[in-house]
Amino acid sequence: MVNWICRSLNMLLRAPTSSSWFSEMGALGFMVVGLLLVAIRATMASSWISAHATFYGGSDASGTMSGACGYGNLYSQGYGANTAALSTALFNDGLSCGACFQVMCNDDPQWCLRGSVVVTATNFCPPGGWCNPPLRHFDLSQPVFLKIAKYKAGVVPILYRRVPCHKKGGIRFTINGHSYFNLVLISNVGGAGDVHGVWIKGSRTGWQSMSRNWGQNWQSNSYLNGQSLSFKVTTSDGRSVTSYNVASANWQFGQTFSGAQFH
């Protein structure tokens, strides 16, 4: 829709600018331009969705560690304090883990602060109060909440939208579990951020699909000990990236390896 609007405007702007052209176009041409501008504003506004936000985790965000996505220590994993727990309506049973959202306080002059923040979904806000279905709700870490609203507000109306995730370094693969039960945590994912499919390949096997166990922990029940490992990761937008031979043949359970990244 946006691309069509831009092409239409470009055609109008590149049209002849003689007085005869303007007289021929008359009011119709200006009306078309006006309608296109209105459409642009409407399209841009529609990308924002209304919700509410609260905060948790304390002033240092220590209470936000671990969580339902399985990332563990959010600081060592690179997420820091810019994180959020999502209500049932947004969490998608864990498939939204890793997605990034731009959030700003909305229409509450008493409590709202200017500006917006980008947060990564790292936890689940269980049903109760503002997180009851079908409410769209963000339970932000306290430090990030205080960037868009005053502490005493407690809860504020917000606008949010999905945005690309920008991560430093490659996708991280943390291999847990044991022989015949390889549980791999996928973290630090750029692009769409939320992983919807994972495949694993040993140096002596073909590609095998992994099943999501919980959060962003994906499992394979194959015996892969003593083999170098490759991974293919697909996010919610359908894009895929493959990391070949990320883990050497002497990998051990508990280790983390860095692969390719979405750009």
PDB file of C-alpha atoms in Angstrom:
ATOM      1  CA  MET A   1       0.000   0.000   0.000  1.00  0.00           C
ATOM      2  CA  VAL A   2       2.740   2.457   0.974  1.00  0.00           C
ATOM      3  CA  ASN A   3       4.773   1.558  -2.121  1.00  0.00           C
ATOM      4  CA  TRP A   4       1.753   2.162  -4.392  1.00  0.00           C
ATOM      5  CA  ILE A   5       1.133   5.560  -2.786  1.00  0.00           C
ATOM      6  CA  CYS A   6       4.761   6.559  -3.218  1.00  0.00           C
ATOM      7  CA  ARG A   7       4.765   5.482  -6.884  1.00  0.00           C
ATOM      8  CA  SER A   8       1.599   7.477  -7.517  1.00  0.00           C
ATOM      9  CA  LEU A   9       3.025  10.584  -5.914  1.00  0.00           C
ATOM     10  CA  ASN A  10       6.239  10.188  -7.867  1.00  0.00           C
ATOM     11  CA  MET A  11       4.308   9.994 -11.140  1.00  0.00           C
ATOM     12  CA  LEU A  12       2.399  13.161 -10.289  1.00  0.00           C
ATOM     13  CA  LEU A  13       5.519  15.028  -9.242  1.00  0.00           C
ATOM     14  CA  ARG A  14       7.352  14.020 -12.425  1.00  0.00           C
ATOM     15  CA  ALA A  15       4.485  15.104 -14.674  1.00  0.00           C
ATOM     16  CA  PRO A  16       4.898  18.278 -16.865  1.00  0.00           C
ATOM     17  CA  THR A  17       4.630  21.446 -14.838  1.00  0.00           C
ATOM     18  CA  SER A  18       3.477  23.842 -17.580  1.00  0.00           C
ATOM     19  CA  SER A  19       0.549  26.107 -16.961  1.00  0.00           C
ATOM     20  CA  SER A  20      -1.473  24.180 -19.559  1.00  0.00           C
ATOM     21  CA  TRP A  21      -0.968  20.945 -17.612  1.00  0.00           C
ATOM     22  CA  PHE A  22      -2.134  22.550 -14.371  1.00  0.00           C
ATOM     23  CA  SER A  23      -5.167  24.013 -16.131  1.00  0.00           C
ATOM     24  CA  GLU A  24      -6.033  20.637 -17.589  1.00  0.00           C
ATOM     25  CA  MET A  25      -5.631  18.863 -14.267  1.00  0.00           C
ATOM     26  CA  GLY A  26      -7.399  21.652 -12.398  1.00  0.00           C
ATOM     27  CA  ALA A  27      -8.880  20.782  -9.052  1.00  0.00           C
ATOM     28  CA  LEU A  28      -8.877  17.061  -9.871  1.00  0.00           C
ATOM     29  CA  GLY A  29      -5.109  16.806  -9.751  1.00  0.00           C
ATOM     30  CA  PHE A  30      -4.843  18.602  -6.430  1.00  0.00           C
ATOM     31  CA  MET A  31      -7.662  16.465  -5.053  1.00  0.00           C
ATOM     32  CA  VAL A  32      -5.762  13.303  -5.997  1.00  0.00           C
ATOM     33  CA  VAL A  33      -2.609  14.609  -4.315  1.00  0.00           C
ATOM     34  CA  GLY A  34      -4.608  15.496  -1.203  1.00  0.00           C
ATOM     35  CA  LEU A  35      -6.215  12.059  -1.059  1.00  0.00           C
ATOM     36  CA  LEU A  36      -2.825  10.392  -1.446  1.00  0.00           C
ATOM     37  CA  LEU A  37      -1.390  12.414   1.428  1.00  0.00           C
ATOM     38  CA  VAL A  38      -4.364  11.491   3.618  1.00  0.00           C
ATOM     39  CA  ALA A  39      -3.871   7.832   2.671  1.00  0.00           C
ATOM     40  CA  ILE A  40      -0.190   8.033   3.629  1.00  0.00           C
ATOM     41  CA  ARG A  41      -1.052   9.422   7.059  1.00  0.00           C
ATOM     42  CA  ALA A  42      -3.755   6.799   7.588  1.00  0.00           C
ATOM     43  CA  THR A  43      -1.434   3.989   6.552  1.00  0.00           C
ATOM     44  CA  MET A  44       1.318   5.172   8.871  1.00  0.00           C
ATOM     45  CA  ALA A  45      -1.108   5.632  11.782  1.00  0.00           C
ATOM     46  CA  SER A  46      -2.609   2.184  11.300  1.00  0.00           C
ATOM     47  CA  SER A  47       0.755   0.567  11.994  1.00  0.00           C
ATOM     48  CA  TRP A  48       0.432   1.573  15.639  1.00  0.00           C
ATOM     49  CA  ILE A  49      -1.788  -0.509  17.948  1.00  0.00           C
ATOM     50  CA  SER A  50      -3.285   0.534  21.280  1.00  0.00           C
ATOM     51  CA  ALA A  51      -2.426  -1.336  24.484  1.00  0.00           C
ATOM     52  CA  HIS A  52      -1.431  -0.679  28.115  1.00  0.00           C
ATOM     53  CA  ALA A  53       1.839  -1.008  30.013  1.00  0.00           C
ATOM     54  CA  THR A  54       2.918  -1.599  33.602  1.00  0.00           C
ATOM     55  CA  PHE A  55       6.347  -2.434  35.033  1.00  0.00           C
ATOM     56  CA  TYR A  56       8.045  -5.097  37.143  1.00  0.00           C
ATOM     57  CA  GLY A  57      11.449  -6.359  38.164  1.00  0.00           C
ATOM     58  CA  GLY A  58      12.766  -3.587  40.396  1.00  0.00           C
ATOM     59  CA  SER A  59      14.897  -0.529  39.655  1.00  0.00           C
ATOM     60  CA  ASP A  60      17.814  -2.682  38.408  1.00  0.00           C
ATOM     61  CA  ALA A  61      15.555  -5.039  36.407  1.00  0.00           C
ATOM     62  CA  SER A  62      16.961  -7.996  38.335  1.00  0.00           C
ATOM     63  CA  GLY A  63      13.463  -9.427  38.697  1.00  0.00           C
ATOM     64  CA  THR A  64      13.123  -9.760  34.942  1.00  0.00           C
ATOM     65  CA  MET A  65      15.883 -12.365  34.602  1.00  0.00           C
ATOM     66  CA  SER A  66      15.084 -15.882  33.367  1.00  0.00           C
ATOM     67  CA  GLY A  67      11.437 -15.848  32.299  1.00  0.00           C
ATOM     68  CA  ALA A  68       9.197 -17.873  30.031  1.00  0.00           C
ATOM     69  CA  CYS A  69      11.338 -17.452  26.925  1.00  0.00           C
ATOM     70  CA  GLY A  70      14.280 -19.268  28.501  1.00  0.00           C
ATOM     71  CA  TYR A  71      16.921 -16.616  27.870  1.00  0.00           C
ATOM     72  CA  GLY A  72      18.284 -16.734  31.418  1.00  0.00           C
ATOM     73  CA  ASN A  73      20.458 -13.760  32.348  1.00  0.00           C
ATOM     74  CA  LEU A  74      19.223 -11.024  30.039  1.00  0.00           C
ATOM     75  CA  TYR A  75      22.336  -8.921  30.505  1.00  0.00           C
ATOM     76  CA  SER A  76      24.791 -11.647  29.508  1.00  0.00           C
ATOM     77  CA  GLN A  77      22.523 -12.601  26.606  1.00  0.00           C
ATOM     78  CA  GLY A  78      22.653  -9.051  25.283  1.00  0.00           C
ATOM     79  CA  TYR A  79      19.053  -8.002  25.932  1.00  0.00           C
ATOM     80  CA  GLY A  80      19.774  -5.752  28.912  1.00  0.00           C
ATOM     81  CA  ALA A  81      16.842  -3.989  30.565  1.00  0.00           C
ATOM     82  CA  ASN A  82      14.970  -3.136  27.352  1.00  0.00           C
ATOM     83  CA  THR A  83      12.626  -6.077  27.740  1.00  0.00           C
ATOM     84  CA  ALA A  84       8.953  -6.839  28.216  1.00  0.00           C
ATOM     85  CA  ALA A  85       6.667  -9.595  29.427  1.00  0.00           C
ATOM     86  CA  LEU A  86       3.718  -9.990  27.057  1.00  0.00           C
ATOM     87  CA  SER A  87       0.114 -10.831  27.860  1.00  0.00           C
ATOM     88  CA  THR A  88      -1.526 -13.968  26.445  1.00  0.00           C
ATOM     89  CA  ALA A  89      -2.919 -11.999  23.492  1.00  0.00           C
ATOM     90  CA  LEU A  90       0.613 -11.098  22.365  1.00  0.00           C
ATOM     91  CA  PHE A  91       2.777 -13.952  23.680  1.00  0.00           C
ATOM     92  CA  ASN A  92       1.509 -16.492  21.147  1.00  0.00           C
ATOM     93  CA  ASP A  93       2.372 -19.407  23.431  1.00  0.00           C
ATOM     94  CA  GLY A  94       6.035 -18.396  23.326  1.00  0.00           C
ATOM     95  CA  LEU A  95       6.422 -17.941  19.586  1.00  0.00           C
ATOM     96  CA  SER A  96       6.644 -14.158  20.115  1.00  0.00           C
ATOM     97  CA  CYS A  97       9.785 -14.560  22.217  1.00  0.00           C
ATOM     98  CA  GLY A  98      12.551 -12.474  20.666  1.00  0.00           C
ATOM     99  CA  ALA A  99      10.239 -10.120  18.761  1.00  0.00           C
ATOM    100  CA  CYS A 100      10.992  -6.406  19.034  1.00  0.00           C
ATOM    101  CA  PHE A 101       8.429  -3.672  19.620  1.00  0.00           C
ATOM    102  CA  GLN A 102       8.570   0.094  19.609  1.00  0.00           C
ATOM    103  CA  VAL A 103       6.476   1.425  22.503  1.00  0.00           C
ATOM    104  CA  MET A 104       5.420   4.930  23.484  1.00  0.00           C
ATOM    105  CA  CYS A 105       3.092   6.344  26.123  1.00  0.00           C
ATOM    106  CA  ASN A 106      -0.115   7.708  24.628  1.00  0.00           C
ATOM    107  CA  ASP A 107      -2.790  10.273  25.445  1.00  0.00           C
ATOM    108  CA  ASP A 108      -2.105  10.714  29.156  1.00  0.00           C
ATOM    109  CA  PRO A 109      -0.434  14.130  29.655  1.00  0.00           C
ATOM    110  CA  GLN A 110      -0.321  13.698  33.424  1.00  0.00           C
ATOM    111  CA  TRP A 111       1.891  10.617  33.317  1.00  0.00           C
ATOM    112  CA  CYS A 112       3.365  10.263  29.825  1.00  0.00           C
ATOM    113  CA  LEU A 113       6.909  11.268  28.897  1.00  0.00           C
ATOM    114  CA  ARG A 114       8.047  12.128  25.394  1.00  0.00           C
ATOM    115  CA  GLY A 115       9.792   9.618  23.228  1.00  0.00           C
ATOM    116  CA  SER A 116       9.636   5.896  22.636  1.00  0.00           C
ATOM    117  CA  VAL A 117      11.611   2.770  23.484  1.00  0.00           C
ATOM    118  CA  VAL A 118      12.352  -0.490  21.681  1.00  0.00           C
ATOM    119  CA  VAL A 119      11.936  -3.628  23.756  1.00  0.00           C
ATOM    120  CA  THR A 120      12.409  -7.347  23.151  1.00  0.00           C
ATOM    121  CA  ALA A 121       9.813  -9.882  24.284  1.00  0.00           C
ATOM    122  CA  THR A 122      11.569 -12.066  26.870  1.00  0.00           C
ATOM    123  CA  ASN A 123       8.822 -13.163  29.273  1.00  0.00           C
ATOM    124  CA  PHE A 124       5.143 -13.970  29.725  1.00  0.00           C
ATOM    125  CA  CYS A 125       2.706 -11.905  31.795  1.00  0.00           C
ATOM    126  CA  PRO A 126       0.254 -14.506  33.154  1.00  0.00           C
ATOM    127  CA  PRO A 127      -3.507 -13.871  33.175  1.00  0.00           C
ATOM    128  CA  GLY A 128      -4.652 -11.538  35.914  1.00  0.00           C
ATOM    129  CA  GLY A 129      -5.525  -7.862  35.956  1.00  0.00           C
ATOM    130  CA  TRP A 130      -4.195  -6.037  32.928  1.00  0.00           C
ATOM    131  CA  CYS A 131      -2.775  -9.259  31.467  1.00  0.00           C
ATOM    132  CA  ASN A 132      -6.144 -11.006  31.295  1.00  0.00           C
ATOM    133  CA  PRO A 133      -7.148 -12.189  27.796  1.00  0.00           C
ATOM    134  CA  PRO A 134      -7.960 -10.653  25.407  1.00  0.00           C
ATOM    135  CA  LEU A 135      -6.097  -7.535  26.605  1.00  0.00           C
ATOM    136  CA  ARG A 136      -2.915  -6.512  24.791  1.00  0.00           C
ATOM    137  CA  HIS A 137      -0.476  -5.639  27.527  1.00  0.00           C
ATOM    138  CA  PHE A 138       3.250  -4.999  28.038  1.00  0.00           C
ATOM    139  CA  ASP A 139       4.753  -5.523  31.485  1.00  0.00           C
ATOM    140  CA  LEU A 140       7.970  -3.583  30.978  1.00  0.00           C
ATOM    141  CA  SER A 141      11.111  -3.673  33.065  1.00  0.00           C
ATOM    142  CA  GLN A 142      11.023  -0.768  35.504  1.00  0.00           C
ATOM    143  CA  PRO A 143      14.014   1.091  33.964  1.00  0.00           C
ATOM    144  CA  VAL A 144      12.470   1.074  30.495  1.00  0.00           C
ATOM    145  CA  PHE A 145       8.992   2.011  31.772  1.00  0.00           C
ATOM    146  CA  LEU A 146      10.495   5.112  33.373  1.00  0.00           C
ATOM    147  CA  LYS A 147      11.739   6.242  29.960  1.00  0.00           C
ATOM    148  CA  ILE A 148       8.169   6.676  28.696  1.00  0.00           C
ATOM    149  CA  ALA A 149       6.117   7.354  31.859  1.00  0.00           C
ATOM    150  CA  LYS A 150       6.348   8.521  35.449  1.00  0.00           C
ATOM    151  CA  TYR A 151       6.780   5.986  38.245  1.00  0.00           C
ATOM    152  CA  LYS A 152       3.574   6.942  40.074  1.00  0.00           C
ATOM    153  CA  ALA A 153       1.471   6.251  36.989  1.00  0.00           C
ATOM    154  CA  GLY A 154       1.631   2.506  37.586  1.00  0.00           C
ATOM    155  CA  VAL A 155      -0.206   1.758  34.351  1.00  0.00           C
ATOM    156  CA  VAL A 156      -0.405   3.879  31.200  1.00  0.00           C
ATOM    157  CA  PRO A 157      -2.027   3.650  27.773  1.00  0.00           C
ATOM    158  CA  ILE A 158       0.509   3.023  25.033  1.00  0.00           C
ATOM    159  CA  LEU A 159       0.904   2.629  21.302  1.00  0.00           C
ATOM    160  CA  TYR A 160       3.122  -0.143  19.974  1.00  0.00           C
ATOM    161  CA  ARG A 161       4.279  -1.614  16.694  1.00  0.00           C
ATOM    162  CA  ARG A 162       6.618  -4.378  15.527  1.00  0.00           C
ATOM    163  CA  VAL A 163      10.052  -3.219  14.453  1.00  0.00           C
ATOM    164  CA  PRO A 164      13.162  -5.063  13.235  1.00  0.00           C
ATOM    165  CA  CYS A 165      15.559  -6.309  15.902  1.00  0.00           C
ATOM    166  CA  HIS A 166      19.116  -5.011  15.671  1.00  0.00           C
ATOM    167  CA  LYS A 167      21.523  -7.330  17.460  1.00  0.00           C
ATOM    168  CA  LYS A 168      25.291  -7.319  17.849  1.00  0.00           C
ATOM    169  CA  GLY A 169      27.103 -10.440  16.715  1.00  0.00           C
ATOM    170  CA  GLY A 170      25.559 -13.626  15.421  1.00  0.00           C
ATOM    171  CA  ILE A 171      22.628 -15.780  16.463  1.00  0.00           C
ATOM    172  CA  ARG A 172      23.554 -17.723  19.595  1.00  0.00           C
ATOM    173  CA  PHE A 173      23.021 -21.444  20.014  1.00  0.00           C
ATOM    174  CA  THR A 174      23.276 -22.749  23.583  1.00  0.00           C
ATOM    175  CA  ILE A 175      23.304 -26.540  23.628  1.00  0.00           C
ATOM    176  CA  ASN A 176      21.801 -28.123  26.742  1.00  0.00           C
ATOM    177  CA  GLY A 177      20.291 -31.507  27.535  1.00  0.00           C
ATOM    178  CA  HIS A 178      22.099 -34.824  27.041  1.00  0.00           C
ATOM    179  CA  SER A 179      22.662 -37.534  24.449  1.00  0.00           C
ATOM    180  CA  TYR A 180      19.493 -38.196  22.412  1.00  0.00           C
ATOM    181  CA  PHE A 181      17.963 -35.025  23.900  1.00  0.00           C
ATOM    182  CA  ASN A 182      19.605 -31.937  22.457  1.00  0.00           C
ATOM    183  CA  LEU A 183      17.867 -28.839  23.832  1.00  0.00           C
ATOM    184  CA  VAL A 184      19.115 -25.757  21.998  1.00  0.00           C
ATOM    185  CA  LEU A 185      18.322 -22.224  23.162  1.00  0.00           C
ATOM    186  CA  ILE A 186      18.196 -19.805  20.222  1.00  0.00           C
ATOM    187  CA  SER A 187      18.934 -16.213  21.251  1.00  0.00           C
ATOM    188  CA  ASN A 188      20.242 -12.860  19.971  1.00  0.00           C
ATOM    189  CA  VAL A 189      18.206 -13.128  16.774  1.00  0.00           C
ATOM    190  CA  GLY A 190      18.071 -10.077  14.500  1.00  0.00           C
ATOM    191  CA  GLY A 191      15.487  -9.204  11.873  1.00  0.00           C
ATOM    192  CA  ALA A 192      11.999 -10.303  12.903  1.00  0.00           C
ATOM    193  CA  GLY A 193      13.546 -11.760  16.070  1.00  0.00           C
ATOM    194  CA  ASP A 194      10.921 -14.407  16.792  1.00  0.00           C
ATOM    195  CA  VAL A 195      12.008 -17.869  15.669  1.00  0.00           C
ATOM    196  CA  HIS A 196       9.299 -20.073  14.172  1.00  0.00           C
ATOM    197  CA  GLY A 197      11.366 -22.932  12.791  1.00  0.00           C
ATOM    198  CA  VAL A 198      14.761 -24.557  13.403  1.00  0.00           C
ATOM    199  CA  TRP A 199      16.652 -27.328  11.613  1.00  0.00           C
ATOM    200  CA  ILE A 200      19.828 -29.052  12.759  1.00  0.00           C
ATOM    201  CA  LYS A 201      22.431 -31.012  10.810  1.00  0.00           C
ATOM    202  CA  GLY A 202      25.247 -33.127  12.106  1.00  0.00           C
ATOM    203  CA  SER A 203      28.337 -33.776   9.995  1.00  0.00           C
ATOM    204  CA  ARG A 204      27.101 -37.345   9.549  1.00  0.00           C
ATOM    205  CA  THR A 205      23.364 -36.622   9.158  1.00  0.00           C
ATOM    206  CA  GLY A 206      21.043 -34.752   6.856  1.00  0.00           C
ATOM    207  CA  TRP A 207      18.929 -31.772   7.875  1.00  0.00           C
ATOM    208  CA  GLN A 208      16.422 -32.580  10.638  1.00  0.00           C
ATOM    209  CA  SER A 209      13.622 -30.335  11.880  1.00  0.00           C
ATOM    210  CA  MET A 210      13.626 -29.484  15.581  1.00  0.00           C
ATOM    211  CA  SER A 211      10.495 -29.143  17.709  1.00  0.00           C
ATOM    212  CA  ARG A 212       9.948 -26.227  20.043  1.00  0.00           C
ATOM    213  CA  ASN A 213      10.024 -27.411  23.655  1.00  0.00           C
ATOM    214  CA  TRP A 214       9.274 -24.112  25.428  1.00  0.00           C
ATOM    215  CA  GLY A 215      10.062 -20.460  24.909  1.00  0.00           C
ATOM    216  CA  GLN A 216      12.880 -20.419  22.372  1.00  0.00           C
ATOM    217  CA  ASN A 217      14.291 -23.800  23.400  1.00  0.00           C
ATOM    218  CA  TRP A 218      14.254 -26.228  20.487  1.00  0.00           C
ATOM    219  CA  GLN A 219      14.889 -29.962  20.770  1.00  0.00           C
ATOM    220  CA  SER A 220      16.221 -32.824  18.701  1.00  0.00           C
ATOM    221  CA  ASN A 221      16.159 -36.438  19.837  1.00  0.00           C
ATOM    222  CA  SER A 222      18.941 -37.553  17.509  1.00  0.00           C
ATOM    223  CA  TYR A 223      22.361 -38.719  18.639  1.00  0.00           C
ATOM    224  CA  LEU A 224      24.662 -35.932  17.510  1.00  0.00           C
ATOM    225  CA  ASN A 225      27.619 -36.343  19.868  1.00  0.00           C
ATOM    226  CA  GLY A 226      31.014 -36.095  18.171  1.00  0.00           C
ATOM    227  CA  GLN A 227      29.639 -34.329  15.097  1.00  0.00           C
ATOM    228  CA  SER A 228      30.038 -30.733  13.980  1.00  0.00           C
ATOM    229  CA  LEU A 229      26.645 -29.003  14.000  1.00  0.00           C
ATOM    230  CA  SER A 230      24.921 -26.659  11.568  1.00  0.00           C
ATOM    231  CA  PHE A 231      21.643 -24.808  12.125  1.00  0.00           C
ATOM    232  CA  LYS A 232      19.001 -23.248   9.927  1.00  0.00           C
ATOM    233  CA  VAL A 233      16.736 -20.680  11.607  1.00  0.00           C
ATOM    234  CA  THR A 234      13.475 -19.308  10.170  1.00  0.00           C
ATOM    235  CA  THR A 235      11.676 -16.313  11.682  1.00  0.00           C
ATOM    236  CA  SER A 236       8.022 -15.272  11.554  1.00  0.00           C
ATOM    237  CA  ASP A 237       8.497 -13.238   8.368  1.00  0.00           C
ATOM    238  CA  GLY A 238       9.577 -16.359   6.473  1.00  0.00           C
ATOM    239  CA  ARG A 239      13.235 -15.373   6.191  1.00  0.00           C
ATOM    240  CA  SER A 240      15.892 -17.983   6.938  1.00  0.00           C
ATOM    241  CA  VAL A 241      19.578 -17.933   7.731  1.00  0.00           C
ATOM    242  CA  THR A 242      21.898 -20.944   7.839  1.00  0.00           C
ATOM    243  CA  SER A 243      24.916 -21.253  10.128  1.00  0.00           C
ATOM    244  CA  TYR A 244      27.235 -23.979   8.886  1.00  0.00           C
ATOM    245  CA  ASN A 245      29.499 -25.951  11.250  1.00  0.00           C
ATOM    246  CA  VAL A 246      28.833 -23.560  14.130  1.00  0.00           C
ATOM    247  CA  ALA A 247      29.848 -26.137  16.729  1.00  0.00           C
ATOM    248  CA  SER A 248      32.947 -28.222  16.105  1.00  0.00           C
ATOM    249  CA  ALA A 249      32.845 -31.975  16.585  1.00  0.00           C
ATOM    250  CA  ASN A 250      34.163 -31.719  20.159  1.00  0.00           C
ATOM    251  CA  TRP A 251      31.293 -29.515  21.424  1.00  0.00           C
ATOM    252  CA  GLN A 252      30.006 -30.116  24.946  1.00  0.00           C
ATOM    253  CA  PHE A 253      26.600 -29.656  26.553  1.00  0.00           C
ATOM    254  CA  GLY A 254      26.318 -26.248  28.211  1.00  0.00           C
ATOM    255  CA  GLN A 255      28.364 -24.453  25.562  1.00  0.00           C
ATOM    256  CA  THR A 256      27.173 -21.488  23.479  1.00  0.00           C
ATOM    257  CA  PHE A 257      28.141 -20.929  19.857  1.00  0.00           C
ATOM    258  CA  SER A 258      27.657 -17.905  17.592  1.00  0.00           C
ATOM    259  CA  GLY A 259      26.483 -18.266  14.018  1.00  0.00           C
ATOM    260  CA  ALA A 260      25.258 -16.143  11.129  1.00  0.00           C
ATOM    261  CA  GLN A 261      22.797 -13.285  11.569  1.00  0.00           C
ATOM    262  CA  PHE A 262      19.805 -11.687   9.826  1.00  0.00           C
ATOM    263  CA  HIS A 263      20.658  -8.390   8.124  1.00  0.00           C
TER     264      HIS A 263
END
